[in-house]
Each structure stands twice: as C-alpha cells, then as structure tokens.
Coordinates of C-alpha atoms in Angstrom, one line a residue:
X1 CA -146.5 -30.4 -45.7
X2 CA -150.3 -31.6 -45.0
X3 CA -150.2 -34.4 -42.6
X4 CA -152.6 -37.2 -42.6
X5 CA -152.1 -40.1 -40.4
X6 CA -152.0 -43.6 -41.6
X7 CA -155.3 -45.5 -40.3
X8 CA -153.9 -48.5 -38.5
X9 CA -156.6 -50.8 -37.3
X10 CA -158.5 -50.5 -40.9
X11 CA -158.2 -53.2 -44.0
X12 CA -158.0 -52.4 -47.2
X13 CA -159.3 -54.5 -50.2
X14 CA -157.7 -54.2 -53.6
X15 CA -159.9 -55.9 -56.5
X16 CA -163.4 -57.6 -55.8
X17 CA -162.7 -60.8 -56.4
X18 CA -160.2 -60.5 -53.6
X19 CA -162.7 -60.4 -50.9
X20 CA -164.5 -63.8 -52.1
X21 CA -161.0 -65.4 -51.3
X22 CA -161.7 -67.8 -48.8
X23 CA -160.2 -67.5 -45.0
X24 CA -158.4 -70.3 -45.0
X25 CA -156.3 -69.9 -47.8
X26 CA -154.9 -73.2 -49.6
X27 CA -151.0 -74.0 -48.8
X28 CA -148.4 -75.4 -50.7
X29 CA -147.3 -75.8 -54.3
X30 CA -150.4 -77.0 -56.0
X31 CA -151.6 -73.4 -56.2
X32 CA -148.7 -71.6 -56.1
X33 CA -149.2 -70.7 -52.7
X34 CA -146.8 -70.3 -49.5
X35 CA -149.2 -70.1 -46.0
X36 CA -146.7 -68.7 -42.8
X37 CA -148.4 -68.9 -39.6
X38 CA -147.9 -65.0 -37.6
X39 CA -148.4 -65.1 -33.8
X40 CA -149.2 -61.9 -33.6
X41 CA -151.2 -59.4 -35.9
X42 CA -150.0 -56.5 -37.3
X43 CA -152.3 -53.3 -37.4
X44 CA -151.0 -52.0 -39.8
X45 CA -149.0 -53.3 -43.0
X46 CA -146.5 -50.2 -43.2
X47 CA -143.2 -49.9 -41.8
X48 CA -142.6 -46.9 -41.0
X49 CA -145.7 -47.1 -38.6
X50 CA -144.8 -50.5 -37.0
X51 CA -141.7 -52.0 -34.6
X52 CA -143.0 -55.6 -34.7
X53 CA -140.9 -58.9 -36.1
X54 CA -143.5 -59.7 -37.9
X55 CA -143.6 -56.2 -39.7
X56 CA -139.9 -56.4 -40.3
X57 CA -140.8 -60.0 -42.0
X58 CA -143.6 -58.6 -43.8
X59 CA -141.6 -55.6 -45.1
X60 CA -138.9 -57.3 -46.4
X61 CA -141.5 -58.6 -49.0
X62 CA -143.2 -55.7 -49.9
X63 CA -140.7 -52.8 -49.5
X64 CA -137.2 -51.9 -50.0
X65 CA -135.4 -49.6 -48.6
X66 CA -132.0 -47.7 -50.3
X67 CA -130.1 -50.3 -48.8
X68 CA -130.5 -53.7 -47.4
X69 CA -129.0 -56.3 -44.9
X70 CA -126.9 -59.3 -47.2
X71 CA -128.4 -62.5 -45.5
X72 CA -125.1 -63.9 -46.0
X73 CA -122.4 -61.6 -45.0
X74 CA -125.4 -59.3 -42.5
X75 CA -123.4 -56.3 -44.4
X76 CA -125.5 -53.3 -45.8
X77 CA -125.4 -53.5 -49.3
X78 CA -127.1 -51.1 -51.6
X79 CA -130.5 -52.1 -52.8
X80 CA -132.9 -49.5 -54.0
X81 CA -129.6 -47.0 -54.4
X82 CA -127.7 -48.0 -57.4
X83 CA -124.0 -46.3 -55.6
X84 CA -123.5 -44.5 -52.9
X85 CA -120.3 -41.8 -51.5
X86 CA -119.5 -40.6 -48.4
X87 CA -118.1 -36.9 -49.8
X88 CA -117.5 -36.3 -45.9
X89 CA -117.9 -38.1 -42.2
X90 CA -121.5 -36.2 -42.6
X91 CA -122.4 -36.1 -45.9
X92 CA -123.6 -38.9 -48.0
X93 CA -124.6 -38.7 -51.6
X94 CA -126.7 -41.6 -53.6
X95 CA -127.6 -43.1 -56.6
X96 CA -130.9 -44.5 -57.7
X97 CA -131.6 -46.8 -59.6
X98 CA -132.9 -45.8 -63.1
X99 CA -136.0 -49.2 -63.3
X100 CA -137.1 -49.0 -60.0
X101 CA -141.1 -49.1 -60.1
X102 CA -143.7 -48.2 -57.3
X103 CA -146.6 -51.6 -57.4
X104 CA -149.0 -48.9 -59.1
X105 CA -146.6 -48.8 -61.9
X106 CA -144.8 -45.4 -61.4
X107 CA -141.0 -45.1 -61.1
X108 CA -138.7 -44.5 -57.7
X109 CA -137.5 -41.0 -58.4
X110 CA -135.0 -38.5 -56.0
X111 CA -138.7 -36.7 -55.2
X112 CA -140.0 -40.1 -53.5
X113 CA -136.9 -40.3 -51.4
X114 CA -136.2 -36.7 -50.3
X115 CA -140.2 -36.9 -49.5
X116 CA -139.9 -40.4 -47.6
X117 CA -137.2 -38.8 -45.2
X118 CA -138.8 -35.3 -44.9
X119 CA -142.2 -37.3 -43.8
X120 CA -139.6 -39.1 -40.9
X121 CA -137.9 -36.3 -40.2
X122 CA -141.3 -34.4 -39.7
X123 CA -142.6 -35.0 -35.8
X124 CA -145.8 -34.3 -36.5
X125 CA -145.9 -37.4 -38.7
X126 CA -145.3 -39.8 -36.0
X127 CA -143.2 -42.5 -37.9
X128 CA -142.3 -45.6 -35.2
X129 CA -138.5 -45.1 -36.2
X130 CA -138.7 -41.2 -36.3
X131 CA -137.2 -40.1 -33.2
X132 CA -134.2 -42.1 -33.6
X133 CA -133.8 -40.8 -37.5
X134 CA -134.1 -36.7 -36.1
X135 CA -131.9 -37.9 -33.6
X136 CA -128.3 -38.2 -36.6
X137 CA -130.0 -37.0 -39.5
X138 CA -130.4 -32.7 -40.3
X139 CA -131.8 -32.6 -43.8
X140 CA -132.4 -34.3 -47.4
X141 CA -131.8 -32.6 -50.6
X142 CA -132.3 -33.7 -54.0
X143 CA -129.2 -33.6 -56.5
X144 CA -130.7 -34.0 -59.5
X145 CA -133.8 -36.9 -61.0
X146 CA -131.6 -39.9 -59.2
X147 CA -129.7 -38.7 -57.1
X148 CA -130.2 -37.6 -53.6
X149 CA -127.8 -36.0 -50.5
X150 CA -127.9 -36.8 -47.1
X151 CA -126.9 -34.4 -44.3
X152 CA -126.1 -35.8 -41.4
X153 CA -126.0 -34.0 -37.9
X154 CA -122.9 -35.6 -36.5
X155 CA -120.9 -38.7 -38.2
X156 CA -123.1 -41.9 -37.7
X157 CA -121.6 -45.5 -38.7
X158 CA -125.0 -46.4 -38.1
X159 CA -127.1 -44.5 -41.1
X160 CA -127.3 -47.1 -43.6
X161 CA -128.5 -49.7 -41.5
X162 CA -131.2 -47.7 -40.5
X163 CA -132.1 -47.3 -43.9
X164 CA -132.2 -50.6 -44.6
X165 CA -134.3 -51.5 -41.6
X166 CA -136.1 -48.8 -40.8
X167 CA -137.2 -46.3 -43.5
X168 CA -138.9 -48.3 -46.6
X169 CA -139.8 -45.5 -49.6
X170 CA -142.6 -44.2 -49.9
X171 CA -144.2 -42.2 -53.5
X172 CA -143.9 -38.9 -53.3
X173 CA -147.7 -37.6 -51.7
X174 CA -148.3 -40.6 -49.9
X175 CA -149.6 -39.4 -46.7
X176 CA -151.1 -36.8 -48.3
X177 CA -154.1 -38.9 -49.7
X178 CA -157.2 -38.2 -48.5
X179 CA -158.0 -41.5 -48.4
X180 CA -155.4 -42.1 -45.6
X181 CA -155.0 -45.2 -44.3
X182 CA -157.4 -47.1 -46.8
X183 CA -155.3 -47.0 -49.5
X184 CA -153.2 -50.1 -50.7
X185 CA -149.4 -50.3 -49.6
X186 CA -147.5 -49.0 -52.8
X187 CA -144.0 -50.2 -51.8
X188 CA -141.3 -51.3 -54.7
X189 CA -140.9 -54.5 -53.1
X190 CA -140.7 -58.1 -54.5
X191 CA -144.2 -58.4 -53.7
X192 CA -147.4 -56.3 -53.3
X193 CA -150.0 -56.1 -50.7
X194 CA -153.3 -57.7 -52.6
X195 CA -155.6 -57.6 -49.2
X196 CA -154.9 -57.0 -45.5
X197 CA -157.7 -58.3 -42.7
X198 CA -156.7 -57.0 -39.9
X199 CA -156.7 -59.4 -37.2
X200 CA -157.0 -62.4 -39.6
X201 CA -154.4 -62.8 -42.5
X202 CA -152.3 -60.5 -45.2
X203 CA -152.3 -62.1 -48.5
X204 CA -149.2 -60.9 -50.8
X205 CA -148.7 -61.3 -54.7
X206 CA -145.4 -61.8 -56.7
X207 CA -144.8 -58.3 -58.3
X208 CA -143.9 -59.0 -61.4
X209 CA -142.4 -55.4 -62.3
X210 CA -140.1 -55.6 -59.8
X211 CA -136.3 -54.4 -61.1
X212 CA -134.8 -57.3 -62.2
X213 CA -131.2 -56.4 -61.2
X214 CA -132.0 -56.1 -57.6
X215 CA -130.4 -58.6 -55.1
X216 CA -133.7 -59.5 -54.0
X217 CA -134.9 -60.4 -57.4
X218 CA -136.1 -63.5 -58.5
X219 CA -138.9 -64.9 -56.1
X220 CA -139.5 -68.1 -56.8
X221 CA -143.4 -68.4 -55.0
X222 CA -146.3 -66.6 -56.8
X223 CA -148.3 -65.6 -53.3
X224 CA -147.9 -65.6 -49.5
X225 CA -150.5 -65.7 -47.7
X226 CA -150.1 -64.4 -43.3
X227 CA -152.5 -66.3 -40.9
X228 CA -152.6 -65.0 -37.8
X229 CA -152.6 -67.6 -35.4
X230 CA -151.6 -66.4 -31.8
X231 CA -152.3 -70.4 -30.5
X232 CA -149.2 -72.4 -30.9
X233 CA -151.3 -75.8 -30.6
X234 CA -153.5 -74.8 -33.7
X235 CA -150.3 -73.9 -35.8
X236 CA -149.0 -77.2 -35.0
X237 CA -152.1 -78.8 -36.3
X238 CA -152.5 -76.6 -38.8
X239 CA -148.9 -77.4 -40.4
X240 CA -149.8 -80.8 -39.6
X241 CA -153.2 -80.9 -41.3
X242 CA -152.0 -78.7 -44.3
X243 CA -153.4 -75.2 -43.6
X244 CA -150.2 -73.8 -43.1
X245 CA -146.8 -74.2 -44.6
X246 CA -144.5 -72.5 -41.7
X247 CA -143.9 -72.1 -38.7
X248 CA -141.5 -69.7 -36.8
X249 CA -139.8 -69.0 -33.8
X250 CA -141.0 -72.3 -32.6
X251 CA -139.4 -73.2 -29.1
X252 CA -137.0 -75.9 -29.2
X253 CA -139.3 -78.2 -27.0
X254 CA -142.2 -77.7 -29.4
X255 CA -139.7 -78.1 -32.6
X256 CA -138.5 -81.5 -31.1
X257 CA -141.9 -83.0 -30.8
X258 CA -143.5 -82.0 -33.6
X259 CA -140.7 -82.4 -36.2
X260 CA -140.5 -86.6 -35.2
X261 CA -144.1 -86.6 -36.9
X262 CA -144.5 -87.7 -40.4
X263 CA -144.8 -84.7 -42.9
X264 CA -142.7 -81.9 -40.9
X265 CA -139.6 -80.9 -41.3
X266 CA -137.4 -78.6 -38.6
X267 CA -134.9 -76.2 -39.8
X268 CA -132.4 -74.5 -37.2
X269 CA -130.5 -71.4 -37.3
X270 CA -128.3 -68.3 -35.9
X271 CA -129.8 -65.7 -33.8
X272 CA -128.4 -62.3 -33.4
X273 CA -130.6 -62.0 -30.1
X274 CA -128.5 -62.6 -26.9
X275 CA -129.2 -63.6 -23.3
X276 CA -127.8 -62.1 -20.2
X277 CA -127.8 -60.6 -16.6
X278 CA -127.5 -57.3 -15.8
X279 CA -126.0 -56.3 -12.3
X280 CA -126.8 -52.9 -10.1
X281 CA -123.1 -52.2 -10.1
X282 CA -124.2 -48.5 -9.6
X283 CA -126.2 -49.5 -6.7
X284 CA -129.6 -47.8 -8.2
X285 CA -131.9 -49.8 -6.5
X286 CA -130.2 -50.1 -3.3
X287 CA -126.4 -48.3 -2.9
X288 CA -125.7 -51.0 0.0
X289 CA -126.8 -54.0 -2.4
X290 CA -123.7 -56.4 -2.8
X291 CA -124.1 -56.2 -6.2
X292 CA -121.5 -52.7 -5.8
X293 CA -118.5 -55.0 -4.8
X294 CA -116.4 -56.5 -7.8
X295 CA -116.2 -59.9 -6.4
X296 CA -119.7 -60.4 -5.6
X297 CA -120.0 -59.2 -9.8
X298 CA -117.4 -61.9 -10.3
X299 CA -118.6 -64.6 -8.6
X300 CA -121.8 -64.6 -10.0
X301 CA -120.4 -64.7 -13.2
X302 CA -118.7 -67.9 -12.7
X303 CA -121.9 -69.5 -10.7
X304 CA -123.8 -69.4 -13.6
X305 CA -123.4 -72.3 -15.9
X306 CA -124.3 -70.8 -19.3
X307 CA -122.8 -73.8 -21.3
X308 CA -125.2 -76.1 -19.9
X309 CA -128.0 -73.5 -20.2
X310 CA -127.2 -72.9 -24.1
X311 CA -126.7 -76.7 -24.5
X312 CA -129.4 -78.3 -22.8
X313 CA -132.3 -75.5 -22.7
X314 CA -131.7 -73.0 -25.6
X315 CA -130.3 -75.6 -27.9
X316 CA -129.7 -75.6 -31.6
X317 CA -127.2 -73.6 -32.9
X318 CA -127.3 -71.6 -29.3
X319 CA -124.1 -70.9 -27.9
X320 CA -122.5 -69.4 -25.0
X321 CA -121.0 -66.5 -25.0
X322 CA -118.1 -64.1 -23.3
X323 CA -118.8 -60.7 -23.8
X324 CA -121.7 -57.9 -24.0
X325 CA -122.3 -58.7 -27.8
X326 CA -123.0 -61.3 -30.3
X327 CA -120.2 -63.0 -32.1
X328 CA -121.6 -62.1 -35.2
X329 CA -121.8 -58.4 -34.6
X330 CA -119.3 -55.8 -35.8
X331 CA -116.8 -54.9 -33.3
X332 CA -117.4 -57.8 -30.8
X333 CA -114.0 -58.7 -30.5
X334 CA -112.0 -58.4 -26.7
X335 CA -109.6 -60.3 -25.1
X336 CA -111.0 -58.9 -21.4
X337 CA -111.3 -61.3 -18.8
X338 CA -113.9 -64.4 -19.3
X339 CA -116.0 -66.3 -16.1
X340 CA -115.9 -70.3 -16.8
X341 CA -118.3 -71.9 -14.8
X342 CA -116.6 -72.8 -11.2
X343 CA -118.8 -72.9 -8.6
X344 CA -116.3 -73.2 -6.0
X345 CA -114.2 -69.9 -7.2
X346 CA -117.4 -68.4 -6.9
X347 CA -118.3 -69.2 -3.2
X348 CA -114.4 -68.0 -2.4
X349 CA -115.0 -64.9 -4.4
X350 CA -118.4 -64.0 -2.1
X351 CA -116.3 -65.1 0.9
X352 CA -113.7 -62.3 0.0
X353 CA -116.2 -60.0 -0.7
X354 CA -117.7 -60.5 2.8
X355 CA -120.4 -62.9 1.9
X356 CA -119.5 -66.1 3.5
X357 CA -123.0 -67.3 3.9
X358 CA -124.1 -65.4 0.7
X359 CA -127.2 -62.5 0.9
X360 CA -130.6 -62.2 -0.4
X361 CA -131.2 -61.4 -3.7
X362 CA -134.2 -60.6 -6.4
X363 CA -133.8 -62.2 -9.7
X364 CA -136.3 -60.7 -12.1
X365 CA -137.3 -61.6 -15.0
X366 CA -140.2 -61.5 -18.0
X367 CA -139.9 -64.8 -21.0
X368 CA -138.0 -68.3 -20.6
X369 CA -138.9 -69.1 -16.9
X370 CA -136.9 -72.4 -17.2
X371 CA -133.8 -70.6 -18.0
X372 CA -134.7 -68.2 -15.2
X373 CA -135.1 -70.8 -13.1
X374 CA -132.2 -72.7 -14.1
X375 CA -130.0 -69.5 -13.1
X376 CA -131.9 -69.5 -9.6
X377 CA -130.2 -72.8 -9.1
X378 CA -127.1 -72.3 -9.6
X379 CA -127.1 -68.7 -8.2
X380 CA -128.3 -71.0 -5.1
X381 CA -125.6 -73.6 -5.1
X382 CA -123.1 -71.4 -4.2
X383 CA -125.2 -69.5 -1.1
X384 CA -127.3 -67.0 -2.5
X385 CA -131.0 -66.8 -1.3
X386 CA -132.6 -66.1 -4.6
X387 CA -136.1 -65.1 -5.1
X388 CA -137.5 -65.3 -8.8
X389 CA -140.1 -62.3 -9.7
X390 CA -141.2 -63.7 -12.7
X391 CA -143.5 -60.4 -14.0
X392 CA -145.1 -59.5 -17.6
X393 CA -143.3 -57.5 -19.7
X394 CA -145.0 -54.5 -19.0
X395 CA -144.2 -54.2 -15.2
X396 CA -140.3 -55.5 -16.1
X397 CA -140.0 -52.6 -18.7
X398 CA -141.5 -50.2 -15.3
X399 CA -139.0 -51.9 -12.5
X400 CA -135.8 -51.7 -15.0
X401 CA -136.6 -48.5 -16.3
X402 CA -137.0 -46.7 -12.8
X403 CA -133.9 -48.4 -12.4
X404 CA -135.5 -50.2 -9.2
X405 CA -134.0 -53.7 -10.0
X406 CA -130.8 -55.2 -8.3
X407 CA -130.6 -57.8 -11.0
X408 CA -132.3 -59.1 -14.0
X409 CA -132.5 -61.5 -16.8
X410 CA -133.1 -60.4 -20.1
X411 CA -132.8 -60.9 -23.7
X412 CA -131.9 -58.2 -26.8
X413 CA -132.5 -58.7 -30.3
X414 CA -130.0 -55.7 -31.6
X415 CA -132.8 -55.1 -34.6
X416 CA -131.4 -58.2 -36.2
X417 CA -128.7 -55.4 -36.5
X418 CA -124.9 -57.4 -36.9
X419 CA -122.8 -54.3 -35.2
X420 CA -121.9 -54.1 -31.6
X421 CA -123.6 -50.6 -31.2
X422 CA -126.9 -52.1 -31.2
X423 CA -126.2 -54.1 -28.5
X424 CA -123.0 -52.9 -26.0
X425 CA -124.1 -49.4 -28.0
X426 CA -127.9 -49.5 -26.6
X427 CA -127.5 -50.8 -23.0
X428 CA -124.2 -49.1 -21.7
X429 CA -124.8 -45.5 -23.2
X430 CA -125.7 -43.0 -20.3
X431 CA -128.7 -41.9 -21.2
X432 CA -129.8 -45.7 -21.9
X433 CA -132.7 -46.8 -18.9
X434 CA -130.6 -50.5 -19.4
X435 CA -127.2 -48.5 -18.0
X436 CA -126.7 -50.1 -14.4
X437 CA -122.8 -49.7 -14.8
X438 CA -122.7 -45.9 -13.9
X439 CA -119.8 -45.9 -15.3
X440 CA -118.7 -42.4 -17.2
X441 CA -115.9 -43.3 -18.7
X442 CA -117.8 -46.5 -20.1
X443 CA -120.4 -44.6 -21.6
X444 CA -117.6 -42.0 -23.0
X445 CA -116.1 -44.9 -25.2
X446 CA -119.1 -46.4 -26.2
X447 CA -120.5 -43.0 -27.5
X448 CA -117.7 -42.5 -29.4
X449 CA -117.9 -45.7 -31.0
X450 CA -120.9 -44.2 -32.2
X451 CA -119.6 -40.6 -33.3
X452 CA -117.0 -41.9 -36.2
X453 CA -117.1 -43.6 -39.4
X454 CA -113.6 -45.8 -39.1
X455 CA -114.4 -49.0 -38.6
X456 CA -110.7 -49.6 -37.6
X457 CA -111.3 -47.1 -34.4
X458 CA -114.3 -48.3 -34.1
X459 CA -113.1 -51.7 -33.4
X460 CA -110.6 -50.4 -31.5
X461 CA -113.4 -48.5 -28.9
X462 CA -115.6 -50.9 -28.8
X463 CA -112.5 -53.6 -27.7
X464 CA -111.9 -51.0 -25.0
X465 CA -115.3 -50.8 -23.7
X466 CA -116.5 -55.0 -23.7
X467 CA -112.7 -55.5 -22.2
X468 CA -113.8 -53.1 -19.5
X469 CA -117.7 -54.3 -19.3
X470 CA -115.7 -57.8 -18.1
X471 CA -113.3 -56.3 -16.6
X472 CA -115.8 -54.7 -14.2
X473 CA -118.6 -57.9 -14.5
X474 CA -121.4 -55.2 -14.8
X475 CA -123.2 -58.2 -17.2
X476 CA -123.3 -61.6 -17.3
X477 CA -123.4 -62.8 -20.9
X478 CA -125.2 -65.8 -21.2
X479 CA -125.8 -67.5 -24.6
X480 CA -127.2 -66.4 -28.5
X481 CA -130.0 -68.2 -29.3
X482 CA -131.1 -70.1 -31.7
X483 CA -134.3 -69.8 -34.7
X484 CA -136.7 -73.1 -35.1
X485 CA -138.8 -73.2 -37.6
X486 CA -141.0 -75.9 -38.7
X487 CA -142.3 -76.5 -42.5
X488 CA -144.0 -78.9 -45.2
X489 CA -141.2 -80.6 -47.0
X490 CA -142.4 -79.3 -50.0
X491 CA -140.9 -75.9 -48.9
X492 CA -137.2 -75.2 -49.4
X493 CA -136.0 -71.7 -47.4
X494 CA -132.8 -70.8 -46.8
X495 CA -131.9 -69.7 -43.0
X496 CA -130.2 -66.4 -42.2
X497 CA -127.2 -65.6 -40.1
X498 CA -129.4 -63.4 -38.2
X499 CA -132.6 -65.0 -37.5
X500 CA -134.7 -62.6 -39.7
X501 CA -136.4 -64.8 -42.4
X502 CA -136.1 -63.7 -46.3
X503 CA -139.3 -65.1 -47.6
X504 CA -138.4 -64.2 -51.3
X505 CA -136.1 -66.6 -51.4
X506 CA -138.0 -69.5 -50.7
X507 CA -139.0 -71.8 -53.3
X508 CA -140.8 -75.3 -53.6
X509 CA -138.6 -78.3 -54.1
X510 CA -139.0 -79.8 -57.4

C-alpha cells in the first residue's frame, strides 16, 4: 500500500465563496447558524490523526464509525454496520448498511472498511489510535460488497468501542491521494467539513445525503461553525455579546458568575472523568516511604474529605465516589471496604502504623490547584507535613512515569469510555506507567477482565480486583466530575451521561 501522510498544520478550502466568509461568523438562529467556542485548536480535522476532546467533538459531526456510543444508555450500538455476530470469542463478522454515502457522494462499501483498518493496522501509517488497534486486532477480510470479518488476536470485550471512538471510515484510496493532506475530509457523517483555518475556526454544513435510518440522523441546525478561542474571558464576552452560542467545559466558578447575567443560560451534567490519589504502595520512589504500610494507605483515605471536595469545589452533578472507577462504567460494582471521612481514625491509624507525629510527604500534582490544595489541608490536619509540587503537565507525565512520585493527584477521563477497563483496566495493568500497586496478582485479574467476552465474568473479575484495590488502599478515589456549559437561550442541547457533547442533536427553541 503507498503511504502518504496526512498534512496536519495545512487548511483546506472547499468552494470560493467559502473563503470570502467572514471570521467572525454570525451565531444563532437567524442564519441558521450554531457558533461553539474550542479552547484549543485542532491541527488537523481527522480522527484517526488526532487524540484531542475537541477532535472527538468534531468527529462525532463529521464521521461515523461502524458503531457508536448511545448517549443515553453509553452502550455501543451499531451505527454505520447495519448487524453484527460474534461467530467466535475472536471472530466478528458485520453488516453494512446498503445507503450509507461518503460527503462526495459515493457509497460506504466492505472495500472502504477492510481499507480503513488495513491503513491502522499499517505502522508506517502512523494513525494516533494505531498502536493500541495492532495491539487486539490480526487482520480484516472482506466477505462479500457489505459485509466485512474481523480477526481478532486474542478475545477483546473492548473492540467495538474502539470502533466507535477511535477508527472513523475512511473511502477506499484516501491516503493514497497525491494531494495528501489538502484534500477535504470525506467522512459519512451528519455533517461535512466546508473549510478548516487552522488556528482560527472549522465551519461544518448539514449533509443532507446523510442515511436517513441512522441513529444520528436528523440534525436539526444547518451549519456549525468552531472558533478557536483559547481565552476564557473573551468566550465569556463573546457569548455575552453574541459571537458565540457555547461554551464548554466551563469551570463551575466561571459558570456561576456568568450564568446570573441576562441572556445566558448554564446547563450541568455527568462526567465519566474521575478524580483520585494514587499511593507508592510498591515503594517506587522510595521502598522506606510510609506509603508501603497498609495503615498509613488507610488513613489517608479517611483524612481526605472527598464529600466536601465534590460538594463545595467540583460541584454540579459531581459526586464522591468509593472505588477505582466511575459509577457509570461497566463493571464498577464491589462491596470492598469504603474510607468515610474521620479524621480522628485517621490520626489512630498513622499512630499504629508508627507515625504518631505523622512524616513528610510530596503531594504532586498538574490542574485544579484548589482541590490540591484542599487535600493538603486535610492531609495536614491529621499530622502529615505536606508539600504541594504543583508542576505542568509535561514534567507530571516525566515524575509519574519514571515512577519517581510517592503520591499524586490526578484525574482520568476513561475516553468518555462507560466500562471499568478504561479506567481500573488502564492504571492497575502491569505494564501500565500509572501501576504503583505492584501488585501481581492485581494485575493478573484485571488483565483477564480484559481477555474474555462474558460480561458476567467480567463483572465478576473486575468486583475481585476494585474489592482488592480497597482492600489494599493503593488509591484514593475522590469524586466524578461534573460538565458546565454555558449557551444563548435560543439553543436547546441535550447533555450526555458521559460528558462528551452530541452536537447533532441540538436544535433552536422555537
């Protein structure tokens, strides 16, 4: 297969009039048009060559995958696949759907998917999800004009939610073009890619080909236009002034403030992303740290006041929560022991352990420095000297990965993924730099969790391992979080049990 690589820092225009468009594009219903403010620009407006939210977002839009995530029920329904049979634990054989179309007109055949997964599956081609796709999945094969098999390497409970996140199609010859990256995005999504400024704004148009028996037909808004505005002061007066329609991912201080004013409405919802501590129960950093003794594990899981936290600094829908999951995910059920706030059990606990006037300890941490620091306080009310390291991502992702960190406060997002092997899956397997358990037996459970299609045993594994996770305090589980988003009240969007925004379904209220 030729390779050529997507260009990723270069626009493309489609039509001439697009380009006399002005920057600031007009929001709300008048013209038909729904203006979201991005934080962050995208490089690039294909999937398969991005890891951002706001490419997930964007995606959801313009692609579709075989499958996709029910905002509802966060199950993986088919989407582009009409059916779909697992004929064993690793072989999976699909169905198209016969009316599919490309945004250039031309129809979703088996050739466009067996060549979507060959390009992943290819190293050379350097896909963002690639690695991880090579990693369960041996070869593609096509059955016949619509229908396509699957073999898998091992059995993976995981392989349709990677799908559905991961691996939008792609026609047949894509990457192939010699025009590389220049060419428009031909996804078979509910909307098409009409120009792309890199650095500035996307502007999307209602495709109106799209299959009509799709679960994500029926967008109500003819264009989207993306601003990118990394300044959360000029979204503000942006939405305020009109220029934009949305805002997202606003934090709950901001969303507070800015909702009381006339002509703003705030709309709260779920999370799948999680906060917690991790303890260096293996002793990495240091293999005299306290953090190897039980009870020290123990009591700083009942120091830590994580219904005030959720309450009174995450807020919304945030809540607190027992175990090395989200609620909301597959398989996050255990009945292991939980770690109510008590302050004094704490300080006996550290006495027991041989702490009675408490030890030093580094905290570190990367985003939310009040909730950081609100765990310094109480970590020091019971007798712990703590000192904050407060660091940019970069050097956090250095110190946790080199495994040089005695404790740390983080967050995880699972992928907006609802199943407990994106998140108890990703940070307690052993080859995971987010292990500090060192725990074999741990890791042997949670692996296996991963290596069979029964959700039953799955259930059953992944009890075991969260039961022993508490058991063992390697984490403290903190709190889910909770989405903010700020909007004209002209704009009607429904919010999502995972925190992921389906822009198709938004509408304007009559």
């Amino acid at each position: 297969m030729k390779i050529r690589y997507p260009v990723r820092v270069r626009a493309f225009l489609v039509g001439m009039m697009v380009s006399l468009l002005p920057l600031t594009a007009s929001a709300g219903p008048s013209d038909d048009t729904l203006v979201v403010a991005f934080s962050k620009a995208l490089t690039t407006v294909d999937r398969l060559y991005s890891i951002q939210r706001e490419g997930l977002i964007l995606s959801r839009l313009t692609d579709d995958g075989l499958f996709f995530v029910d905002p509802d029920t966060l199950e993986f329904e088919p989407l582009a696949a009409a059916s779909y049979t697992w004929a064993t634990d690793t072989r999976l054989d699909i169905t198209l759907r016969d009316n599919v179309r490309f945004h250039d007109g031309s129809r979703l055949s088996a050739d466009d998917v067996v060549y979507t997964f060959r390009w992943v599956l290819n190293k050379d081609s350097d896909t963002s999800r690639g690695a991880v796709i090579r990693g369960w999945l041996d070869s593609v094969e096509k059955l016949g004009p619509l229908r396509v098999r699957f073999n898998l390497k091992m059995p993976y409970p995981m392989a349709l939610r990677d799908m559905a996140i991961s691996i939008p199609l792609r026609k047949s010859g894509t990457y192939d073009d010699p025009r590389g990256g220049d060419q428009p995005l031909n996804g078979i999504g509910p909307y098409r890619v009409k120009q792309f400024d890199v650095g500035r704004r996307i502007v999307l148009e209602r495709f109106e080909d799209y299959y009509p028996d799709s679960p994500k037909a029926g967008a109500r808004i003819r264009n989207m236009v993306f601003r990118v505005i990394p300044d959360e002061g000029t979204q503000q007066a942006e939405l305020l002034s009109g220029g934009i329609d949305l805002m997202m991912d606003v934090p709950p201080d901001v969303a507070d403030n800015v909702s009381a004013l006339p002509g703003v409405e705030r709309l709260e919802g779920n999370d799948i992303r999680i906060g917690y501590l991790t303890l260096d129960a293996a002793g990495y950093a240091d293999p005299d740290s306290p953090m190897t003794h039980l009870k020290v594990r123990q009591a700083i899981n009942h120091a830590i006041n994580r219904e005030a936290i959720s309450r009174y600094l995450v807020r919304g829908s945030a809540r607190a929560i027992p175990y090395a999951c989200h609620p909301r995910q597959f398989g996050c059920q255990a009945d292991g022991p939980r770690y109510p706030y008590d302050p004094e059990k704490a300080r006996r606990l550290l006495a027991e352990a041989g702490y009675p006037e408490g030890f030093s300890l580094k905290l570190w941490a990367y985003r939310e420095k009040i909730i950081a620091e609100a765990i310094v306080s109480d970590l020091k009310a019971v007798g712990l000297d703590v000192d904050l390291r407060y660091v940019k991502l970069n050097v956090f992702s250095k110190m946790r990965n080199d495994h040089r960190m005695g404790a740390f406060f983080a967050s995880y997002g699972s992928g907006g993924t609802a199943d407990a092997s994106a998140s108890t899956g990703v940070h307690f397997t052993a080859n995971s730099n987010r292990n500090y358990s060192g725990d074999e037996s741990l890791s042997k459970t949670v692996l296996a969790a991963e290596r069979t299609i029964d959700p039953d045993e799955r259930r059953r594994l992944y009890r075991e391992a969260l039961n022993r996770i508490a058991e063992q305090a390697y984490w403290v589980p903190l709190f889910s979080y909770s989405q903010n988003y700020l909007l004209t009240p002209a704009l009607s969007l429904p919010v999502s049990e995972d925190g992921v925004p389906r822009l198709w379904q938004a509408a304007w209220r009559q």
